[in-house]
Tab-separated table of C-alpha atoms in Angstrom:
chain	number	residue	atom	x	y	z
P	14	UNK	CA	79.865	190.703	178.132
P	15	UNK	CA	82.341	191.615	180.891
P	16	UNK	CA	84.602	188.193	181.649
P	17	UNK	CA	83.039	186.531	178.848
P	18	UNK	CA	85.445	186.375	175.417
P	19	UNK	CA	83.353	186.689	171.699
P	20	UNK	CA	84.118	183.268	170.994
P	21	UNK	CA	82.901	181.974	174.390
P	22	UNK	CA	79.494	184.194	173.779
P	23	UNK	CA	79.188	183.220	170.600
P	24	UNK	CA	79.091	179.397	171.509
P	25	UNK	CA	77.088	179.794	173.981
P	26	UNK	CA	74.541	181.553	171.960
P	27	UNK	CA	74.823	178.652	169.564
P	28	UNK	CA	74.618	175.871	171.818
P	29	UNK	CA	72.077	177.360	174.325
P	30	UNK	CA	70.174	180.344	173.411
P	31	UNK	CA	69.506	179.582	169.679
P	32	UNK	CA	67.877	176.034	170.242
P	33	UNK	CA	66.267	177.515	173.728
P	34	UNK	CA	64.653	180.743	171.649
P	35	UNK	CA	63.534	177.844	169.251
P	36	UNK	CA	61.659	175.713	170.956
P	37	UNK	CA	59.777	178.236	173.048
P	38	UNK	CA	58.471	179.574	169.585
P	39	UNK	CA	58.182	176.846	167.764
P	40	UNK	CA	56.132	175.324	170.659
P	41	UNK	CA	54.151	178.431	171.567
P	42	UNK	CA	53.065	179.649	167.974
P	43	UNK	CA	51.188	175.953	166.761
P	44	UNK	CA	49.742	176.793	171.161
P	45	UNK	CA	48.141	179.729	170.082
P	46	UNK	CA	47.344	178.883	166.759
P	47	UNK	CA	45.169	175.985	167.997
P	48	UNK	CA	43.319	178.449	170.482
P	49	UNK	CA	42.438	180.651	168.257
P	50	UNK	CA	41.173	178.070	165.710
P	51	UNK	CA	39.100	176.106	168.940
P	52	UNK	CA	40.480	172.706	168.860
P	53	UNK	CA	40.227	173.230	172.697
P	54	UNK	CA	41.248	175.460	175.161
P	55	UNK	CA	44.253	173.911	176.510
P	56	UNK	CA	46.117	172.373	173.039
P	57	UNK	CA	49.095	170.621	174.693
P	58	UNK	CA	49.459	168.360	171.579
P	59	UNK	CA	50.202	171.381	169.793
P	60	UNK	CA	53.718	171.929	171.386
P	61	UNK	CA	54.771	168.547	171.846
P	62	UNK	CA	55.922	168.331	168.544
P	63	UNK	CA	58.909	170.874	168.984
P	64	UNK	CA	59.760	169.156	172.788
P	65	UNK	CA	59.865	165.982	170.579
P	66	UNK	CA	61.643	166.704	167.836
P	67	UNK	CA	63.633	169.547	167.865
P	68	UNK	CA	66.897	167.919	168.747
P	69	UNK	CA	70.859	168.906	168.836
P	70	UNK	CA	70.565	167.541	164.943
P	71	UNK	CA	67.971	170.062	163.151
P	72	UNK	CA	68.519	168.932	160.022
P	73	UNK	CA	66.895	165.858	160.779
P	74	UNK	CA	64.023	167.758	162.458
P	75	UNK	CA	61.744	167.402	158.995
P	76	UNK	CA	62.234	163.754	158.936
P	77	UNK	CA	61.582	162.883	162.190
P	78	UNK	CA	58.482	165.308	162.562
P	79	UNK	CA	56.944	163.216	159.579
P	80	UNK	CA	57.481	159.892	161.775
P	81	UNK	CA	55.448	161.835	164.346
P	82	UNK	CA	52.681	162.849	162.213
P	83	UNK	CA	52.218	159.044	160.722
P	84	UNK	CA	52.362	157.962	164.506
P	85	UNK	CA	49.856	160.100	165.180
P	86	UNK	CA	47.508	159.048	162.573
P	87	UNK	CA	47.986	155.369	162.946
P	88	UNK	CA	47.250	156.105	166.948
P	89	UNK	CA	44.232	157.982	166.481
P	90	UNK	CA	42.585	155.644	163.780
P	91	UNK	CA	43.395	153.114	165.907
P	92	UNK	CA	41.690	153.910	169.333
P	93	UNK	CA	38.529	155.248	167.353
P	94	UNK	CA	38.458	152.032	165.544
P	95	UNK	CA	38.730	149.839	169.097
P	96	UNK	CA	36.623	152.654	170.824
P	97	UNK	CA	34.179	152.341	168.122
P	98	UNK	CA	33.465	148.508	168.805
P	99	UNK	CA	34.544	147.767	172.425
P	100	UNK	CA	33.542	148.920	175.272
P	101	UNK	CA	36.470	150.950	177.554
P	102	UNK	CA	37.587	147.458	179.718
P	103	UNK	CA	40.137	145.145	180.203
P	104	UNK	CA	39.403	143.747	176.922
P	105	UNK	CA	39.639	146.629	174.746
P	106	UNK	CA	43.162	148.043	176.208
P	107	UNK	CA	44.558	144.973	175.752
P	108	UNK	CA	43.814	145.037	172.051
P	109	UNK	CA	44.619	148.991	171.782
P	110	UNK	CA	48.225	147.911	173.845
P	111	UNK	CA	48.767	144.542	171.336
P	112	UNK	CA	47.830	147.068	168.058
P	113	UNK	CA	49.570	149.699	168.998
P	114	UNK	CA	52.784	147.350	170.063
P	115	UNK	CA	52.629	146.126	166.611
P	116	UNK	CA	52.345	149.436	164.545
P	117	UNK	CA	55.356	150.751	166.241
P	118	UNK	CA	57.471	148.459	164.355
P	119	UNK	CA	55.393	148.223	161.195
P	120	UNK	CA	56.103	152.103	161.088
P	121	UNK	CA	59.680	151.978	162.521
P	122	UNK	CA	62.077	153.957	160.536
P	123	UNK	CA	66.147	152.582	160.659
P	124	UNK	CA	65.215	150.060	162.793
P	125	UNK	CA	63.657	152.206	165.691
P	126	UNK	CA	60.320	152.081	166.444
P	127	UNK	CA	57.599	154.572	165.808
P	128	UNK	CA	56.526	155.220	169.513
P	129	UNK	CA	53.904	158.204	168.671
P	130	UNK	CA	51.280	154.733	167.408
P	131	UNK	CA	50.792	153.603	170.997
P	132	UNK	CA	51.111	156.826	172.736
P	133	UNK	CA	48.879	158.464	171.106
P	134	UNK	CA	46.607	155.278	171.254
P	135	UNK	CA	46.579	154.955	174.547
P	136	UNK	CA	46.133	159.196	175.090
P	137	UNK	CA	43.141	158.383	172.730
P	138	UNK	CA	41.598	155.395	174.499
P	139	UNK	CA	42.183	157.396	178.283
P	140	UNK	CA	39.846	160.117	176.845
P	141	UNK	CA	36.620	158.925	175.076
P	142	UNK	CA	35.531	162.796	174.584
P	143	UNK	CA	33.509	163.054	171.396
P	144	UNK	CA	35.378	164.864	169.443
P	145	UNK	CA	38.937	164.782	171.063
P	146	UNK	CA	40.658	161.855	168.470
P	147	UNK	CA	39.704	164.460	165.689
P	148	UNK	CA	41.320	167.968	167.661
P	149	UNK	CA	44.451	165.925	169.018
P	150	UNK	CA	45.286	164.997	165.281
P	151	UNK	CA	44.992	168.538	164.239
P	152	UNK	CA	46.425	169.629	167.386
P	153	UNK	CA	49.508	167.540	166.737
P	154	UNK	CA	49.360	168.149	162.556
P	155	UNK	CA	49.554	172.035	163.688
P	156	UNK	CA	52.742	171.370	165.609
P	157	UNK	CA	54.371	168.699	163.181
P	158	UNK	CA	53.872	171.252	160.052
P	159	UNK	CA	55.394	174.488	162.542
P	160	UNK	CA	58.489	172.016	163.527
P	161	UNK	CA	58.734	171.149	159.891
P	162	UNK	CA	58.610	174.490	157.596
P	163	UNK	CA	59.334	177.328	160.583
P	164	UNK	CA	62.361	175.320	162.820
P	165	UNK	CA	64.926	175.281	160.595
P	166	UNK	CA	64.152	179.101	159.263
P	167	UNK	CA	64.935	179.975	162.882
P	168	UNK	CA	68.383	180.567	163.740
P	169	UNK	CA	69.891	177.793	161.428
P	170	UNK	CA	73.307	175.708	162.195
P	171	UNK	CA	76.484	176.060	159.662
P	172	UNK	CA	77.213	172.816	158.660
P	173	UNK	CA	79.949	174.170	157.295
P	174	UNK	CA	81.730	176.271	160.158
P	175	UNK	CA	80.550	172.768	162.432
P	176	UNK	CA	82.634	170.827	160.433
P	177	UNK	CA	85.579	173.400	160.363
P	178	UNK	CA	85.120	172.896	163.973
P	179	UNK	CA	85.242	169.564	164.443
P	180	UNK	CA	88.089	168.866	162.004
P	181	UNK	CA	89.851	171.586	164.156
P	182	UNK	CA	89.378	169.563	167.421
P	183	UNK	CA	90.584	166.366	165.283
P	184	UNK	CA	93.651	168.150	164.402
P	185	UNK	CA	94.876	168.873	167.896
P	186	UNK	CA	93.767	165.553	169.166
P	187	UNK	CA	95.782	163.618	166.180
P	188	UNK	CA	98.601	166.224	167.036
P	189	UNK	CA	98.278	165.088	170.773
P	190	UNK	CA	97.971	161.132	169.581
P	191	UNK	CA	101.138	161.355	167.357
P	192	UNK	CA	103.369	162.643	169.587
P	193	UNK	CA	102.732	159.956	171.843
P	194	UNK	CA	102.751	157.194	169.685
P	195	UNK	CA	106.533	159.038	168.596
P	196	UNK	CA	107.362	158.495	172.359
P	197	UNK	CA	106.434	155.576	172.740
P	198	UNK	CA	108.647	154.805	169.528
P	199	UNK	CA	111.809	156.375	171.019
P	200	UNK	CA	111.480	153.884	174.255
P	201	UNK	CA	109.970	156.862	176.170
P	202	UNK	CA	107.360	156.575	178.906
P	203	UNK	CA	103.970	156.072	176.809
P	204	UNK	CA	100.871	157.873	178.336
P	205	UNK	CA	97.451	156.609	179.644
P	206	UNK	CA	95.592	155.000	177.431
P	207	UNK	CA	92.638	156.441	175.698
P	208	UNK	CA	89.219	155.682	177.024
P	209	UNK	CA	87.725	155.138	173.601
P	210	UNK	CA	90.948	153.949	171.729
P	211	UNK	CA	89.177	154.107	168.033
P	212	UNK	CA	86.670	157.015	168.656
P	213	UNK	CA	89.609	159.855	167.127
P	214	UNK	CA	90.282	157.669	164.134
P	215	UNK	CA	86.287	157.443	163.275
P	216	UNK	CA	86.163	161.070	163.909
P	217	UNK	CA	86.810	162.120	160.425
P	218	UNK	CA	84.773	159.877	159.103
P	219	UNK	CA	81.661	160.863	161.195
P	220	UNK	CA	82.325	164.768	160.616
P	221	UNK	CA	82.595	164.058	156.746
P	222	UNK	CA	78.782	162.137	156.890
P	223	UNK	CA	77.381	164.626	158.719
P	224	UNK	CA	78.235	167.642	156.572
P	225	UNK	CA	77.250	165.947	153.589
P	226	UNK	CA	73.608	164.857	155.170
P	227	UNK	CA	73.170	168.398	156.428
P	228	UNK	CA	74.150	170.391	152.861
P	229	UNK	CA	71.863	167.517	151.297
P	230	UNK	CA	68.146	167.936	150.369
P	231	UNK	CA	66.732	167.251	153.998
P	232	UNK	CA	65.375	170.737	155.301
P	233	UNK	CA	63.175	173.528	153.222
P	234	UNK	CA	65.278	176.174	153.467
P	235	UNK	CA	69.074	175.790	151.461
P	236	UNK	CA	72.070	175.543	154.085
P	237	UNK	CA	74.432	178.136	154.489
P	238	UNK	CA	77.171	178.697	151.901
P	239	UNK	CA	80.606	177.995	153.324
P	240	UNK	CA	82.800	181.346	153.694
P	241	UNK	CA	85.004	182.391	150.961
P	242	UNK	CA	87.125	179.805	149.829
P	243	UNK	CA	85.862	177.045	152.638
P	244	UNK	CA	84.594	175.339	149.775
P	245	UNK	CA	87.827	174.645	148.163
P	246	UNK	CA	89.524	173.639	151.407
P	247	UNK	CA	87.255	171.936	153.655
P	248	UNK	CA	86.116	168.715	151.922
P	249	UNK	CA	89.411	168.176	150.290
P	250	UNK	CA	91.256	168.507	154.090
P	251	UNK	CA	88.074	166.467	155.576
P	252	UNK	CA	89.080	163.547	152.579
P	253	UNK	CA	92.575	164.063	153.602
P	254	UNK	CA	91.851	163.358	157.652
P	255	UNK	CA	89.029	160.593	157.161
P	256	UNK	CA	91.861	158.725	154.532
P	257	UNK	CA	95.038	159.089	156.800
P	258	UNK	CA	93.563	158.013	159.744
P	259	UNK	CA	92.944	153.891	159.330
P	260	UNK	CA	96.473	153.788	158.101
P	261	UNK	CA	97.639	155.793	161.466
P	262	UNK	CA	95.989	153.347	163.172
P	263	UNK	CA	97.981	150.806	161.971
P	264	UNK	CA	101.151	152.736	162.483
P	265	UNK	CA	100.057	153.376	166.333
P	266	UNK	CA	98.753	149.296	166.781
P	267	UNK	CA	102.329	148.493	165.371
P	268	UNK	CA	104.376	150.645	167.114
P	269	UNK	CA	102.939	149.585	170.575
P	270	UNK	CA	103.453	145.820	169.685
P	271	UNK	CA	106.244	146.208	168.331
P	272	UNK	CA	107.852	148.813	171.436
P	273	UNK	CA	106.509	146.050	174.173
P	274	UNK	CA	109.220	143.743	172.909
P	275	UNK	CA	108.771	139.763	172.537
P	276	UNK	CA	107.142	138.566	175.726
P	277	UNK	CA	108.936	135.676	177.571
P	278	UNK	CA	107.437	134.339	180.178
P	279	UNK	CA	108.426	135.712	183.824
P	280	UNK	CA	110.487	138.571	181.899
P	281	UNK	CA	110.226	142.489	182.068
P	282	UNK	CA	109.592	144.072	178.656
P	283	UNK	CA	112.466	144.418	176.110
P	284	UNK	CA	111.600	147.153	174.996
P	285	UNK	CA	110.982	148.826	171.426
P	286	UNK	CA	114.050	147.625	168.877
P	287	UNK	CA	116.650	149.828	166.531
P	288	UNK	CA	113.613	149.687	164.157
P	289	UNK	CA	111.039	151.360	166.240
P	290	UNK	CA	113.212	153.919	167.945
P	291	UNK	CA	114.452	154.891	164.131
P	292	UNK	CA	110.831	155.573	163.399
P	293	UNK	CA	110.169	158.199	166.179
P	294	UNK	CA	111.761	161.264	163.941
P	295	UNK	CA	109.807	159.520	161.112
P	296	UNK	CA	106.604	160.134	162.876
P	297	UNK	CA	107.637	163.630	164.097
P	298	UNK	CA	108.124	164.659	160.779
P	299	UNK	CA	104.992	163.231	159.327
P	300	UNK	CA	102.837	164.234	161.743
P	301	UNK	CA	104.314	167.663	161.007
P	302	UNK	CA	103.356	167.501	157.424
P	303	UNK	CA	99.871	166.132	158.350
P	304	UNK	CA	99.120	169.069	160.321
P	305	UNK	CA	100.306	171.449	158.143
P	306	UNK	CA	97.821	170.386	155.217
P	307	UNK	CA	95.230	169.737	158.204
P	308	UNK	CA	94.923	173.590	158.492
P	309	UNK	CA	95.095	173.905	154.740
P	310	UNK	CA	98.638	175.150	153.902
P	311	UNK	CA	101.198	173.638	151.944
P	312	UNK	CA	102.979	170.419	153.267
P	313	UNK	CA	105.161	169.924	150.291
P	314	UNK	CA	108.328	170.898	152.178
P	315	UNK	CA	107.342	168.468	155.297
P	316	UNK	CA	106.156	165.876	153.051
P	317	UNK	CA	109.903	165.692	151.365
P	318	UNK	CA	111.638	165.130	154.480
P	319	UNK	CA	109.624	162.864	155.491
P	320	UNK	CA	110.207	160.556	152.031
P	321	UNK	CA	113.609	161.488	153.031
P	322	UNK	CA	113.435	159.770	156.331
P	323	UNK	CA	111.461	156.810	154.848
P	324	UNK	CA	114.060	156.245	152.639
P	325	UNK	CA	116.713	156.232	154.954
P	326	UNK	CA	114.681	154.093	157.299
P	327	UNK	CA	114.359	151.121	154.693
P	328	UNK	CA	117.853	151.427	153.771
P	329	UNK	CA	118.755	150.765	157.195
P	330	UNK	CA	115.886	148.508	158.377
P	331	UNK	CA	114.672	146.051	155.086
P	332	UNK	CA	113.129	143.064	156.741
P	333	UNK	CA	109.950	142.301	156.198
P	334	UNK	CA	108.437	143.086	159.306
P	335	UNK	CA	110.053	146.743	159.157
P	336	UNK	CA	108.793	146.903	155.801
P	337	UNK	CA	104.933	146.200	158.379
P	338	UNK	CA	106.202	148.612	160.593
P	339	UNK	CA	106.498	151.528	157.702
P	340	UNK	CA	103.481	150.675	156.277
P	341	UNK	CA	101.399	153.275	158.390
P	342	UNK	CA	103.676	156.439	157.598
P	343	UNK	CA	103.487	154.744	153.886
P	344	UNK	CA	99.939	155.239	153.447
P	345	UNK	CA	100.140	158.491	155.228
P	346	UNK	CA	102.646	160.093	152.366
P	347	UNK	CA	100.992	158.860	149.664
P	348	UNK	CA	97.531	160.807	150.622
P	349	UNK	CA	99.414	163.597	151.404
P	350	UNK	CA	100.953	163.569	147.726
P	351	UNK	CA	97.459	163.092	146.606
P	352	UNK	CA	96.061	165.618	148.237
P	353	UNK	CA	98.968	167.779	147.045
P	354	UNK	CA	98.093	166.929	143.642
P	355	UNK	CA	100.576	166.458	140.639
P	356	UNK	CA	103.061	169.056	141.918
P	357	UNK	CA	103.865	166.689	145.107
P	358	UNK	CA	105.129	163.547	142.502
């Protein structure tokens, strides 16, 4: 692995080679299964099931491959049944496109629609072979059940280090974020603006429903345990991130407003007031303290100094609209006190 670090390898070999290695067997073993059985001699409907379903999210692999299977069913029972009293025409089609239109969303599942009823339908109806309705839906019940029991046995994602991951990227993006918005406080020059301006603050939020979906009940085979003491840490610091992170929203929204000064027409920007540029250590030091408990140390020390600088701040800055301005760095301290438990009161 000359010019390639572990950790680079290692992703790689997650990202690529693990899902890659899957689908070639998980598409070639239901293949071979189906020749040997003599559905026919060229079972394509066999491996379209892991093309299909295997996706980035495996977990949901099980579910999905079900969807398939009832598409399947409803496609094949559907064309024999047209088949079976029309003759191949104009006519007929247009029923078999109309029917199969309509059990798409009669089998749609969170709103999207089951598109396995007409393809299979119309696969159905474009070869009246005797016999072919009957080995397509075992072709295809071959590849669903392979998908469903042998996919996520083969080389199975860690929810857990995924999340660890991704609460690791939200840390040094919220680090990044902070510091800015503490610039912009002090009156200095703010950066670009984000592209997605509220996908960071959702972030904890989507990284804390995905790990609890993927340790749920949804695949055959129990997810990984978490590494020694991951347990104890992870979900309490994902809480911790997914809790702070409307309330720094607030504090970024009103530190912007309030930096841009009144606007008067035909006038340059005042600038941010006493108020705001008293809040830019305020920030600095809870954005310190956030971090710290982000990676899952103690931010008791941090989180005093910056009560310290709160309280100093509304001594010096009462009015109402200050009071708006704290309200942000507030919330913040009082989740990391929580989060501290009884020791931080």
């Amino acid at each position: 692995m000359s010019g390639m670090s572990a950790s680079t390898w290692n992703r790689v070999r997650g990202e690529r080679l693990a899902p890659a290695a899957r689908l070639v067997v998980c598409a070639a073993l239901p293949w071979y299964v189906c020749v040997w059985l003599g559905t026919s001699t060229a079972p394509v409907a066999a491996a379209l099931p892991a093309v299909l379903v295997l996706r980035e999210d495996l977990f949901s692999a099980p579910r999905m491959a079900l969807q398939r299977l009832l598409g399947v069913i409803a496609g094949v029972l559907l064309s024999a049944v047209v088949l079976h009293w029309l003759p191949t025409g104009s006519a007929s089609f247009l029923v078999v496109l109309v029917c199969g239109c309509a059990g798409m969303y009669l089998l749609r599942h969170e709103g999207s629609p089951n598109q396995q009823v007409l393809i299979t339908a119309l696969m159905i109806y474009a070869t009246p072979t005797p016999g072919y309705p009957l080995a397509r839906l075992e072709e295809s019940a071959i590849g669903i059940a392979v998908v469903m029991f042998l996919g996520p046995l083969l080389w199975p994602p860690d929810p857990y280090r995924e999340a660890a991951g991704g609460l690791e990227a939200y840390r040094s993006g919220l680090r990044a974020r902070l510091e800015l918005i503490a610039a912009t406080a002090a009156g200095g020059r703010a950066g670009p603006a984000p592209a997605d301006p509220f996908a960071l603050w959702h972030r904890p939020h989507e990284l804390s429903v995905t790990l609890e979906r993927r340790t749920g009940r949804t695949v055959p085979l129990p997810p990984r345990r978490p590494a020694a003491g991951a347990a104890d840490t992870l979900r309490p610091r994902l809480r911790l991130a997914a809790r702070t992170a409307p309330a720094l929203l607030v504090l970024s929204r009103e530190v912007e407003t309030r930096s841009a000064g009144p606007e008067r027409e035909g006038a340059a920007p005042a600038g941010p007031d006493e108020a705001v540029r008293a809040m830019a250590p305020l920030i600095e030091t809870t954005a310190r303290a956030l971090d710290t408990a982000l990676r899952g140390e103690d931010c008791a020390a941090g989180l005093r100094r910056a009560r310290e600088l709160t309280e100093a701040h509304r001594a010096a800055h009462p009015g109402r609209r200050d009071t708006v301005l704290r309200a942000g760095v507030d919330l913040t301290h009082e989740a990391l006190a929580d989060h501290l438990g009884p020791s931080a009161g």
